[in-house]
Amino acid sequence: MTTGALTHLQSLEAESIEILREVAASFERPVMMYSIGKDSSVLLHLARKAFFPSRIPFPLLHVNTTWKFREMIAFRDSMAEKYGFDLISHTNPDGIRDNINPFDQGSSRFTDIMKTQALRQALNAGRYDAAIGGARRDEEKSRAKERIFSHRNANHAWDPKNQRPELWRVFNTRLNPGESMRVFPISNWTELDVWTYIYSEGIELPSLYYAKSRPVVDRSGTLIMVDDDRFRFEPGEAPRQEVVRFRTLGDYPLTGAIRSTAATLPEIIMEMQASRTSEREGRLIDSDSVGSMEKKKQEGYF
Amino acid sequence: MSLPMATPDTDIDLWLNQQTDKSLLRFLTCGSVDDGKSTLIGRLLYDSQLILDDQLASLRKESHNRITGDEGIDFSLLVDGLAAEREQGITIDVAYRFFSTDKRKFIVADTPGHEQYTRNMATGASNADLALVLIDARKGVLTQTRRHSFILSLIGVKHVVLVVNKIDLVDYDQAVFDRIVAEYRAFAEPLGFKTLAAVPVSALRGDNILAPSANTPWYEGVALVPYLESIDVSEDRTAEKFRFPVQWVNRPDLDFRGFSGTVASGSIAVGDEVLIASSRKPAAVRRIVTMDGDLDRAVAGQAVTLVVDREVDISRGDVLSRPGETPEFSNQFQARLIWMNEESAFPGRSYLLKVGSQLVPATITDLKFRTNVNTLEQTAATKIDLNEVATVTIATDKPIAFDPYTANALTGGFILVDRLSNATLGAGTIEFGLRRAQNLTYQSFDVNRGVRAQMKGQAARIVWFTGLSGSGKSSIANLLEKRLTAEGRHAYILDGDNVRHGLNKDLGFTEAARVENIRRVAEVARLMADAGLIVLVSFISPFEKERRLAREIAGDIDFAEIYVDTPLEVCEARDPKGLYKRARAGEIKNFTGIDSPFEAPQAPELVLHGGEQEPAALADELHGWLKL
């Protein structure tokens, strides 16, 4: 409940820290998902605060599809070195063997194999009983209904009709063998909260969030950056330099850039305030069908 | 029609300060099915320009063939997030929504109106400052309206706005509005809300949402959004008694030992003395550590790490307070309980109770009464069903620190968790601790169980037989008792029949009575073992929960669960008392194995296969296993 003494952001920060500590105290093998984006960066910052002066008492897990922006991987490694956390990177070996890529298989099959299945492999291999993620309730309609401590059965599936009631801040962290928990400490943050927090805390982000001249191609209105020589051009297509930035980071062939000149945080925040499209629009996986995120989550996607 | 948008100032710091200085209002919407909750929230999001172009486009597409306002949009589609809900056109789970105006930030919990999802409403209410209670102007105050309002008062939501929706469908009739408001006020009067306002609106058309509507000239109050922007719900939690539930012991190396947690209420400064609730030992705060640097003082809501000036035993679950204003520390209290599971609650059953960061086994010791949520009438009951509210007494296995819920929601609100499935079964609010629990410490006599057992040349223990009727439990127990007696030991058989004819003759065969039956037998077995006896309990005891309860009651007494595993066909063929025949004929109801289940033990100490060997051989096997 509202305390009055703290500002809005201070309350959100304290709530998230409390959730992170509850995970560390209640589970045997927690892990934190690290996707290198802005929400992950906020999560990492919060985890450092939650356990200070201790190190973060669980590893960070990056599910690497091998199609991330090159800069994301460099940024990831520099963060791990700077803050001394344990980093685990996992790629689905079946996907590598079968040369799964976003061009031949299409976004939904690629996502299933390289993200959903890869995540399940990594969670099973690490026998993690709690996986912390940076999802927010303002992102998407099915996320808006998910608990902060979200129960998963032994197949990592979410049962939206059978969620545990979650009252006050008394979280039921109990699990049966094989079951696990997904935990979302920044559930109650909005996109604007994330940006203002990044600004006021001085949190580092990959430069992809900031506008810069980059080589892109236009695919029916979506600007795709040509990040390496694996990119498949359509006949007659050639990259051209445009000043763009990304509102969300992922696999470069599946992540749309926006035309923008916002090169600083204040400019990004102001641009966002005037923006008329939602954040996930740049992600190609959500627009497949109505309810697609809910379906993916039932299958085990974050 | 739109809310004024925040204009980004060229001075970003100024603008950011405005953002962070905004206060936050968490509210929930509740009411009956089809009152238009989702439509109202969709309208609030739309009017605050939070519906973005891509969402708007997909909404217009989805709104085809649905009831829409002038904007051509079915607003409820914005918030009904799950595919199952869109198919059924209803809301089945709490959805959280975010919007802000120039004056305030809002987090809205949209909660379902269906009776079976009342638990989700309680969930939404537990973190809300205010509630919008929606009423369909055509239908007036319904059962669900009363139920939800009662739950609001139970969870302690202090501010209520009665939103009389669909006022357009009753031709903006003042008489209808006045009648509904009068009826609701009469019902809500004993619920003790701090503020109660009423607004006539049409969520679909936008009447009285942002500004007073020309269609309701008779309504003199402010519109809904301005009311939500201005209402004062702040409570000075910093001025309350200091409570610090320890969440996590922070120990990076041998030189640092801190206690991490969130200040639940009050404040604490470096140098202040604190008391540990469990040990009642004092310590002084030496440092208040955060990554942003040490603080001089920490206040309610802040997540910090405290370092104290001396070596004291503090662990997760401990509560720190100031000396002289400590929380209650007891193993018994009275509480109000909302039951949230299909499986009913029974006195005598064992659950896990979580309050703050304390997790302990707990039992409902007495069901005082059930409260009818429609009339607030109190009635006697033997169990609590899904969505029912009851007043109970609860005993925990070890003392816990708590406050009355009205004094502190964070140290007085708890959940009950199933010990097998780990589901959250119910939520409770503590009313008061039971004093006698603090005074009632077990007498530790000089002559104890060990002494008494030694006199008999044996170790006291409980051997608990479980299995179907006719499986051979009593035969084996009899043979074992004979043999023990021959060896000069003191044993005693507690048998289903002999106990039911005496001590438990008041009990029937309902589920509640079976729980109580087992509880009493387990208590008697414990007393007998405490007297130094070897107690042989021969009870069908078909349910895992009750066997677990018996084991818990036994406490530190050696307890062996012996599963006499004899196939049903064999038992039925034996049928020593003719009971199976009668059960098959329908003369006996709830007969284990026929029309009532037997839950095979998951981890018995020993399994005896009654279908394969004679009782004498099995008694020998058990005697050897017991290693007396």
PDB file of N, CA and C in Angstrom, chain A residues 1-3 7-8 14-15 18 21-22 25 49 51-52 54 137 141 144-145 147 160 163-164 166-168 170-172 174-176 188 193 196 199 269-270 276-278 281 290 294, chain B residues 13 16 24 26 49 51-54 77-78 82-83 85-86 93-98 105 120 123 126-127 129 247 250 252 261-262 292 301 304 316 352 354 405 420-422 424:
ATOM      1  N   MET A   1       0.833  -1.197   0.000  1.00  0.00           N
ATOM      2  CA  MET A   1       0.000   0.000   0.000  1.00  0.00           C
ATOM      3  C   MET A   1       0.869   1.249   0.000  1.00  0.00           C
ATOM      4  N   THR A   2       0.271   2.342  -0.375  1.00  0.00           N
ATOM      5  CA  THR A   2       1.003   3.594  -0.469  1.00  0.00           C
ATOM      6  C   THR A   2       1.520   3.998   0.905  1.00  0.00           C
ATOM      7  N   THR A   3       2.772   4.341   0.971  1.00  0.00           N
ATOM      8  CA  THR A   3       3.318   4.697   2.268  1.00  0.00           C
ATOM      9  C   THR A   3       3.374   6.204   2.469  1.00  0.00           C
ATOM     10  N   THR A   7       8.927   8.271  -2.684  1.00  0.00           N
ATOM     11  CA  THR A   7       8.393   8.629  -3.995  1.00  0.00           C
ATOM     12  C   THR A   7       7.963   7.352  -4.695  1.00  0.00           C
ATOM     13  N   HIS A   8       7.266   7.574  -5.805  1.00  0.00           N
ATOM     14  CA  HIS A   8       6.767   6.456  -6.599  1.00  0.00           C
ATOM     15  C   HIS A   8       7.894   5.486  -6.979  1.00  0.00           C
ATOM     16  N   ALA A  14      11.929  -0.497  -3.786  1.00  0.00           N
ATOM     17  CA  ALA A  14      11.908  -1.271  -2.547  1.00  0.00           C
ATOM     18  C   ALA A  14      11.100  -2.556  -2.719  1.00  0.00           C
ATOM     19  N   GLU A  15       9.992  -2.451  -3.432  1.00  0.00           N
ATOM     20  CA  GLU A  15       9.154  -3.635  -3.659  1.00  0.00           C
ATOM     21  C   GLU A  15       9.943  -4.697  -4.427  1.00  0.00           C
ATOM     22  N   GLU A  18      12.586  -6.361  -2.271  1.00  0.00           N
ATOM     23  CA  GLU A  18      11.969  -7.321  -1.353  1.00  0.00           C
ATOM     24  C   GLU A  18      11.687  -8.644  -2.070  1.00  0.00           C
ATOM     25  N   ARG A  21      14.986 -10.567  -2.694  1.00  0.00           N
ATOM     26  CA  ARG A  21      15.493 -11.186  -1.462  1.00  0.00           C
ATOM     27  C   ARG A  21      14.666 -12.412  -1.085  1.00  0.00           C
ATOM     28  N   GLU A  22      13.349 -12.330  -1.333  1.00  0.00           N
ATOM     29  CA  GLU A  22      12.480 -13.457  -1.017  1.00  0.00           C
ATOM     30  C   GLU A  22      12.879 -14.679  -1.851  1.00  0.00           C
ATOM     31  N   ALA A  25      16.082 -16.151  -0.430  1.00  0.00           N
ATOM     32  CA  ALA A  25      15.894 -16.799   0.862  1.00  0.00           C
ATOM     33  C   ALA A  25      15.037 -18.057   0.775  1.00  0.00           C
ATOM     34  N   LYS A  49      21.632  -4.050  -5.704  1.00  0.00           N
ATOM     35  CA  LYS A  49      21.193  -3.308  -4.523  1.00  0.00           C
ATOM     36  C   LYS A  49      20.622  -4.238  -3.444  1.00  0.00           C
ATOM     37  N   PHE A  51      21.283  -7.239  -2.551  1.00  0.00           N
ATOM     38  CA  PHE A  51      22.166  -8.111  -1.771  1.00  0.00           C
ATOM     39  C   PHE A  51      23.440  -7.422  -1.290  1.00  0.00           C
ATOM     40  N   PHE A  52      23.604  -6.161  -1.671  1.00  0.00           N
ATOM     41  CA  PHE A  52      24.796  -5.418  -1.250  1.00  0.00           C
ATOM     42  C   PHE A  52      24.992  -5.512   0.256  1.00  0.00           C
ATOM     43  N   SER A  54      26.874  -8.145  -0.314  1.00  0.00           N
ATOM     44  CA  SER A  54      27.144  -9.463  -0.893  1.00  0.00           C
ATOM     45  C   SER A  54      27.078  -9.393  -2.415  1.00  0.00           C
ATOM     46  N   ARG A 137       3.854  -5.934 -16.158  1.00  0.00           N
ATOM     47  CA  ARG A 137       2.433  -6.148 -16.429  1.00  0.00           C
ATOM     48  C   ARG A 137       1.884  -5.181 -17.459  1.00  0.00           C
ATOM     49  N   LYS A 141      -1.259  -8.075 -22.649  1.00  0.00           N
ATOM     50  CA  LYS A 141      -2.478  -8.382 -21.914  1.00  0.00           C
ATOM     51  C   LYS A 141      -2.380  -9.620 -21.026  1.00  0.00           C
ATOM     52  N   ALA A 144      -0.423  -8.955 -17.897  1.00  0.00           N
ATOM     53  CA  ALA A 144      -1.129  -8.126 -16.911  1.00  0.00           C
ATOM     54  C   ALA A 144      -1.822  -8.981 -15.864  1.00  0.00           C
ATOM     55  N   LYS A 145      -2.020 -10.263 -16.184  1.00  0.00           N
ATOM     56  CA  LYS A 145      -2.754 -11.124 -15.258  1.00  0.00           C
ATOM     57  C   LYS A 145      -1.842 -12.089 -14.522  1.00  0.00           C
ATOM     58  N   ARG A 147       0.902 -13.565 -11.899  1.00  0.00           N
ATOM     59  CA  ARG A 147       1.355 -13.289 -10.547  1.00  0.00           C
ATOM     60  C   ARG A 147       2.824 -12.864 -10.551  1.00  0.00           C
ATOM     61  N   PRO A 160      -3.032 -20.499 -16.531  1.00  0.00           N
ATOM     62  CA  PRO A 160      -3.583 -19.187 -16.160  1.00  0.00           C
ATOM     63  C   PRO A 160      -4.868 -19.273 -15.362  1.00  0.00           C
ATOM     64  N   GLN A 163      -4.053 -20.001 -11.055  1.00  0.00           N
ATOM     65  CA  GLN A 163      -2.952 -19.291 -10.411  1.00  0.00           C
ATOM     66  C   GLN A 163      -3.199 -19.215  -8.905  1.00  0.00           C
ATOM     67  N   ARG A 164      -2.102 -19.226  -8.161  1.00  0.00           N
ATOM     68  CA  ARG A 164      -2.233 -19.116  -6.709  1.00  0.00           C
ATOM     69  C   ARG A 164      -2.633 -17.694  -6.335  1.00  0.00           C
ATOM     70  N   GLU A 166      -2.436 -14.302  -4.585  1.00  0.00           N
ATOM     71  CA  GLU A 166      -1.218 -13.646  -4.096  1.00  0.00           C
ATOM     72  C   GLU A 166      -1.627 -12.396  -3.334  1.00  0.00           C
ATOM     73  N   LEU A 167      -1.594 -12.483  -2.002  1.00  0.00           N
ATOM     74  CA  LEU A 167      -2.085 -11.381  -1.191  1.00  0.00           C
ATOM     75  C   LEU A 167      -0.948 -10.632  -0.501  1.00  0.00           C
ATOM     76  N   TRP A 168      -1.180  -9.350  -0.304  1.00  0.00           N
ATOM     77  CA  TRP A 168      -0.202  -8.461   0.320  1.00  0.00           C
ATOM     78  C   TRP A 168       1.159  -8.728  -0.329  1.00  0.00           C
ATOM     79  N   VAL A 170       2.806 -11.482   0.860  1.00  0.00           N
ATOM     80  CA  VAL A 170       3.061 -12.816   1.396  1.00  0.00           C
ATOM     81  C   VAL A 170       3.075 -13.774   0.203  1.00  0.00           C
ATOM     82  N   PHE A 171       4.258 -14.133  -0.237  1.00  0.00           N
ATOM     83  CA  PHE A 171       4.380 -14.942  -1.438  1.00  0.00           C
ATOM     84  C   PHE A 171       4.499 -16.415  -1.088  1.00  0.00           C
ATOM     85  N   ASN A 172       3.706 -17.227  -1.752  1.00  0.00           N
ATOM     86  CA  ASN A 172       3.786 -18.677  -1.562  1.00  0.00           C
ATOM     87  C   ASN A 172       4.895 -19.196  -2.475  1.00  0.00           C
ATOM     88  N   ARG A 174       6.339 -22.238  -2.155  1.00  0.00           N
ATOM     89  CA  ARG A 174       6.474 -23.677  -1.998  1.00  0.00           C
ATOM     90  C   ARG A 174       6.313 -24.410  -3.325  1.00  0.00           C
ATOM     91  N   LEU A 175       7.135 -25.426  -3.525  1.00  0.00           N
ATOM     92  CA  LEU A 175       7.078 -26.200  -4.761  1.00  0.00           C
ATOM     93  C   LEU A 175       7.109 -27.686  -4.466  1.00  0.00           C
ATOM     94  N   ASN A 176       6.500 -28.458  -5.355  1.00  0.00           N
ATOM     95  CA  ASN A 176       6.667 -29.904  -5.302  1.00  0.00           C
ATOM     96  C   ASN A 176       7.837 -30.272  -6.209  1.00  0.00           C
ATOM     97  N   ASN A 188       5.212  -4.422 -11.477  1.00  0.00           N
ATOM     98  CA  ASN A 188       4.392  -3.219 -11.318  1.00  0.00           C
ATOM     99  C   ASN A 188       5.010  -1.957 -11.910  1.00  0.00           C
ATOM    100  N   ASP A 193       8.428   4.223 -16.034  1.00  0.00           N
ATOM    101  CA  ASP A 193       9.135   4.020 -14.764  1.00  0.00           C
ATOM    102  C   ASP A 193      10.545   3.481 -15.026  1.00  0.00           C
ATOM    103  N   THR A 196      12.729   6.316 -16.459  1.00  0.00           N
ATOM    104  CA  THR A 196      13.078   7.356 -15.491  1.00  0.00           C
ATOM    105  C   THR A 196      14.037   6.796 -14.425  1.00  0.00           C
ATOM    106  N   TYR A 199      17.465   6.657 -15.866  1.00  0.00           N
ATOM    107  CA  TYR A 199      18.011   8.013 -15.879  1.00  0.00           C
ATOM    108  C   TYR A 199      18.485   8.437 -14.491  1.00  0.00           C
ATOM    109  N   ILE A 269      13.310   9.649 -23.415  1.00  0.00           N
ATOM    110  CA  ILE A 269      12.139   9.710 -22.547  1.00  0.00           C
ATOM    111  C   ILE A 269      11.098  10.659 -23.131  1.00  0.00           C
ATOM    112  N   MET A 270      11.578  11.788 -23.651  1.00  0.00           N
ATOM    113  CA  MET A 270      10.630  12.731 -24.229  1.00  0.00           C
ATOM    114  C   MET A 270       9.984  12.158 -25.483  1.00  0.00           C
ATOM    115  N   ARG A 276       3.240   7.039 -30.136  1.00  0.00           N
ATOM    116  CA  ARG A 276       1.889   6.524 -30.280  1.00  0.00           C
ATOM    117  C   ARG A 276       1.856   5.033 -30.649  1.00  0.00           C
ATOM    118  N   THR A 277       2.945   4.334 -30.441  1.00  0.00           N
ATOM    119  CA  THR A 277       2.893   2.885 -30.660  1.00  0.00           C
ATOM    120  C   THR A 277       3.460   2.174 -29.445  1.00  0.00           C
ATOM    121  N   SER A 278       2.980   0.971 -29.200  1.00  0.00           N
ATOM    122  CA  SER A 278       3.426   0.269 -27.998  1.00  0.00           C
ATOM    123  C   SER A 278       4.757  -0.424 -28.245  1.00  0.00           C
ATOM    124  N   GLU A 281       5.590  -3.575 -30.358  1.00  0.00           N
ATOM    125  CA  GLU A 281       5.327  -3.553 -31.781  1.00  0.00           C
ATOM    126  C   GLU A 281       6.575  -3.922 -32.574  1.00  0.00           C
ATOM    127  N   VAL A 290      -3.816 -13.130 -32.186  1.00  0.00           N
ATOM    128  CA  VAL A 290      -4.336 -12.686 -30.901  1.00  0.00           C
ATOM    129  C   VAL A 290      -4.150 -13.836 -29.907  1.00  0.00           C
ATOM    130  N   GLU A 294       0.064 -15.544 -24.722  1.00  0.00           N
ATOM    131  CA  GLU A 294      -0.503 -16.447 -23.724  1.00  0.00           C
ATOM    132  C   GLU A 294      -0.175 -17.900 -24.095  1.00  0.00           C
TER     133      GLU A 294
ATOM    134  N   ASP B  13      15.142  17.418 -15.966  1.00  0.00           N
ATOM    135  CA  ASP B  13      15.158  17.175 -14.523  1.00  0.00           C
ATOM    136  C   ASP B  13      13.872  17.662 -13.867  1.00  0.00           C
ATOM    137  N   LEU B  16      11.219  15.252 -14.790  1.00  0.00           N
ATOM    138  CA  LEU B  16      11.374  13.988 -14.057  1.00  0.00           C
ATOM    139  C   LEU B  16      10.946  14.152 -12.603  1.00  0.00           C
ATOM    140  N   LEU B  24       0.912   7.988  -5.830  1.00  0.00           N
ATOM    141  CA  LEU B  24       0.421   6.766  -6.460  1.00  0.00           C
ATOM    142  C   LEU B  24      -0.869   6.334  -5.784  1.00  0.00           C
ATOM    143  N   ARG B  26      -3.328   3.090  -5.688  1.00  0.00           N
ATOM    144  CA  ARG B  26      -3.642   1.728  -6.140  1.00  0.00           C
ATOM    145  C   ARG B  26      -5.104   1.481  -5.829  1.00  0.00           C
ATOM    146  N   GLN B  49      -5.376   8.652 -22.957  1.00  0.00           N
ATOM    147  CA  GLN B  49      -4.556   8.532 -24.157  1.00  0.00           C
ATOM    148  C   GLN B  49      -3.467   7.484 -24.031  1.00  0.00           C
ATOM    149  N   ILE B  51      -4.011   4.385 -24.950  1.00  0.00           N
ATOM    150  CA  ILE B  51      -4.196   3.378 -25.985  1.00  0.00           C
ATOM    151  C   ILE B  51      -3.423   3.857 -27.193  1.00  0.00           C
ATOM    152  N   LEU B  52      -2.439   3.075 -27.574  1.00  0.00           N
ATOM    153  CA  LEU B  52      -1.546   3.524 -28.625  1.00  0.00           C
ATOM    154  C   LEU B  52      -2.082   3.107 -29.990  1.00  0.00           C
ATOM    155  N   ASP B  53      -1.505   3.704 -31.009  1.00  0.00           N
ATOM    156  CA  ASP B  53      -2.062   3.526 -32.350  1.00  0.00           C
ATOM    157  C   ASP B  53      -2.170   2.064 -32.768  1.00  0.00           C
ATOM    158  N   ASP B  54      -1.103   1.290 -32.512  1.00  0.00           N
ATOM    159  CA  ASP B  54      -1.161  -0.103 -32.954  1.00  0.00           C
ATOM    160  C   ASP B  54      -2.202  -0.896 -32.172  1.00  0.00           C
ATOM    161  N   LEU B  77     -12.240  -5.120 -24.375  1.00  0.00           N
ATOM    162  CA  LEU B  77     -11.211  -5.915 -25.052  1.00  0.00           C
ATOM    163  C   LEU B  77      -9.803  -5.510 -24.623  1.00  0.00           C
ATOM    164  N   LEU B  78      -9.676  -4.274 -24.168  1.00  0.00           N
ATOM    165  CA  LEU B  78      -8.367  -3.788 -23.743  1.00  0.00           C
ATOM    166  C   LEU B  78      -7.841  -4.522 -22.534  1.00  0.00           C
ATOM    167  N   LEU B  82      -6.919 -12.741 -21.346  1.00  0.00           N
ATOM    168  CA  LEU B  82      -6.695 -14.148 -21.636  1.00  0.00           C
ATOM    169  C   LEU B  82      -7.650 -14.636 -22.722  1.00  0.00           C
ATOM    170  N   ALA B  83      -7.137 -15.525 -23.563  1.00  0.00           N
ATOM    171  CA  ALA B  83      -7.939 -16.022 -24.672  1.00  0.00           C
ATOM    172  C   ALA B  83      -9.248 -16.629 -24.170  1.00  0.00           C
ATOM    173  N   GLU B  85     -10.932 -15.763 -21.699  1.00  0.00           N
ATOM    174  CA  GLU B  85     -11.870 -14.708 -21.339  1.00  0.00           C
ATOM    175  C   GLU B  85     -12.517 -14.103 -22.566  1.00  0.00           C
ATOM    176  N   ARG B  86     -11.711 -13.935 -23.606  1.00  0.00           N
ATOM    177  CA  ARG B  86     -12.283 -13.345 -24.808  1.00  0.00           C
ATOM    178  C   ARG B  86     -13.343 -14.260 -25.402  1.00  0.00           C
ATOM    179  N   ASP B  93      -9.574 -13.369 -14.188  1.00  0.00           N
ATOM    180  CA  ASP B  93      -8.444 -13.236 -13.282  1.00  0.00           C
ATOM    181  C   ASP B  93      -8.110 -11.756 -13.090  1.00  0.00           C
ATOM    182  N   VAL B  94      -7.381 -11.488 -12.007  1.00  0.00           N
ATOM    183  CA  VAL B  94      -7.009 -10.108 -11.735  1.00  0.00           C
ATOM    184  C   VAL B  94      -6.061  -9.611 -12.829  1.00  0.00           C
ATOM    185  N   ALA B  95      -6.401  -8.483 -13.424  1.00  0.00           N
ATOM    186  CA  ALA B  95      -5.484  -7.865 -14.382  1.00  0.00           C
ATOM    187  C   ALA B  95      -5.047  -6.523 -13.817  1.00  0.00           C
ATOM    188  N   TYR B  96      -3.768  -6.226 -13.953  1.00  0.00           N
ATOM    189  CA  TYR B  96      -3.262  -4.960 -13.447  1.00  0.00           C
ATOM    190  C   TYR B  96      -3.058  -4.001 -14.610  1.00  0.00           C
ATOM    191  N   ARG B  97      -3.532  -2.776 -14.440  1.00  0.00           N
ATOM    192  CA  ARG B  97      -3.435  -1.755 -15.480  1.00  0.00           C
ATOM    193  C   ARG B  97      -2.803  -0.509 -14.905  1.00  0.00           C
ATOM    194  N   PHE B  98      -2.184   0.253 -15.781  1.00  0.00           N
ATOM    195  CA  PHE B  98      -1.429   1.417 -15.334  1.00  0.00           C
ATOM    196  C   PHE B  98      -1.850   2.625 -16.153  1.00  0.00           C
ATOM    197  N   LYS B 105      -0.406   8.928 -10.408  1.00  0.00           N
ATOM    198  CA  LYS B 105      -0.223   7.666 -11.116  1.00  0.00           C
ATOM    199  C   LYS B 105      -1.209   6.660 -10.530  1.00  0.00           C
ATOM    200  N   ASN B 120      -9.707 -14.044  -6.153  1.00  0.00           N
ATOM    201  CA  ASN B 120      -8.893 -13.088  -6.894  1.00  0.00           C
ATOM    202  C   ASN B 120      -9.224 -11.656  -6.497  1.00  0.00           C
ATOM    203  N   THR B 123      -7.350 -10.923  -3.519  1.00  0.00           N
ATOM    204  CA  THR B 123      -5.968 -10.683  -3.931  1.00  0.00           C
ATOM    205  C   THR B 123      -5.790  -9.234  -4.369  1.00  0.00           C
ATOM    206  N   SER B 126      -5.974  -6.720  -1.480  1.00  0.00           N
ATOM    207  CA  SER B 126      -4.945  -6.736  -0.446  1.00  0.00           C
ATOM    208  C   SER B 126      -3.877  -5.673  -0.668  1.00  0.00           C
ATOM    209  N   ASN B 127      -3.719  -5.206  -1.898  1.00  0.00           N
ATOM    210  CA  ASN B 127      -2.714  -4.172  -2.150  1.00  0.00           C
ATOM    211  C   ASN B 127      -3.332  -2.858  -2.615  1.00  0.00           C
ATOM    212  N   ASP B 129      -5.625   0.814  -2.070  1.00  0.00           N
ATOM    213  CA  ASP B 129      -5.987   1.862  -1.121  1.00  0.00           C
ATOM    214  C   ASP B 129      -7.474   2.186  -1.205  1.00  0.00           C
ATOM    215  N   GLN B 247      14.275 -10.746   6.358  1.00  0.00           N
ATOM    216  CA  GLN B 247      14.008 -11.581   5.188  1.00  0.00           C
ATOM    217  C   GLN B 247      15.179 -12.488   4.848  1.00  0.00           C
ATOM    218  N   ASN B 250      22.427 -11.311   5.491  1.00  0.00           N
ATOM    219  CA  ASN B 250      23.403 -10.844   4.505  1.00  0.00           C
ATOM    220  C   ASN B 250      24.807 -11.060   5.051  1.00  0.00           C
ATOM    221  N   PRO B 252      28.366 -11.595   3.389  1.00  0.00           N
ATOM    222  CA  PRO B 252      29.309 -11.765   2.282  1.00  0.00           C
ATOM    223  C   PRO B 252      30.637 -12.371   2.728  1.00  0.00           C
ATOM    224  N   GLY B 261      15.905  -6.627   4.972  1.00  0.00           N
ATOM    225  CA  GLY B 261      14.449  -6.678   5.033  1.00  0.00           C
ATOM    226  C   GLY B 261      13.867  -5.332   4.668  1.00  0.00           C
ATOM    227  N   THR B 262      12.530  -5.276   4.677  1.00  0.00           N
ATOM    228  CA  THR B 262      11.840  -4.031   4.383  1.00  0.00           C
ATOM    229  C   THR B 262      11.166  -3.548   5.661  1.00  0.00           C
ATOM    230  N   ASP B 292      23.587   2.602  -1.995  1.00  0.00           N
ATOM    231  CA  ASP B 292      23.785   4.037  -2.227  1.00  0.00           C
ATOM    232  C   ASP B 292      24.478   4.711  -1.052  1.00  0.00           C
ATOM    233  N   GLY B 301       8.593   1.175   4.396  1.00  0.00           N
ATOM    234  CA  GLY B 301       8.626   0.997   2.949  1.00  0.00           C
ATOM    235  C   GLY B 301      10.021   0.852   2.383  1.00  0.00           C
ATOM    236  N   VAL B 304      16.274  -2.191   3.367  1.00  0.00           N
ATOM    237  CA  VAL B 304      17.618  -1.871   3.863  1.00  0.00           C
ATOM    238  C   VAL B 304      18.267  -3.118   4.470  1.00  0.00           C
ATOM    239  N   ARG B 316      16.161 -15.445   9.405  1.00  0.00           N
ATOM    240  CA  ARG B 316      14.968 -15.165   8.614  1.00  0.00           C
ATOM    241  C   ARG B 316      13.732 -15.534   9.422  1.00  0.00           C
ATOM    242  N   LEU B 352       0.353 -25.139   6.365  1.00  0.00           N
ATOM    243  CA  LEU B 352       1.501 -24.259   6.591  1.00  0.00           C
ATOM    244  C   LEU B 352       0.978 -22.837   6.608  1.00  0.00           C
ATOM    245  N   LYS B 354       1.966 -18.751   6.543  1.00  0.00           N
ATOM    246  CA  LYS B 354       3.032 -17.787   6.279  1.00  0.00           C
ATOM    247  C   LYS B 354       2.544 -16.393   6.630  1.00  0.00           C
ATOM    248  N   TYR B 405      -4.344  -7.387  12.529  1.00  0.00           N
ATOM    249  CA  TYR B 405      -4.328  -6.902  11.151  1.00  0.00           C
ATOM    250  C   TYR B 405      -4.704  -5.433  11.048  1.00  0.00           C
ATOM    251  N   LEU B 420       0.566 -30.812   1.084  1.00  0.00           N
ATOM    252  CA  LEU B 420       0.902 -31.773   0.033  1.00  0.00           C
ATOM    253  C   LEU B 420       0.993 -31.104  -1.333  1.00  0.00           C
ATOM    254  N   SER B 421      -0.062 -30.367  -1.725  1.00  0.00           N
ATOM    255  CA  SER B 421      -0.059 -29.773  -3.067  1.00  0.00           C
ATOM    256  C   SER B 421       0.672 -28.433  -3.101  1.00  0.00           C
ATOM    257  N   ASN B 422       0.885 -27.819  -1.934  1.00  0.00           N
ATOM    258  CA  ASN B 422       1.498 -26.499  -1.825  1.00  0.00           C
ATOM    259  C   ASN B 422       0.647 -25.381  -2.407  1.00  0.00           C
ATOM    260  N   THR B 424      -2.081 -22.361  -2.383  1.00  0.00           N
ATOM    261  CA  THR B 424      -2.536 -21.378  -1.398  1.00  0.00           C
ATOM    262  C   THR B 424      -4.022 -21.609  -1.184  1.00  0.00           C
TER     263      THR B 424
END
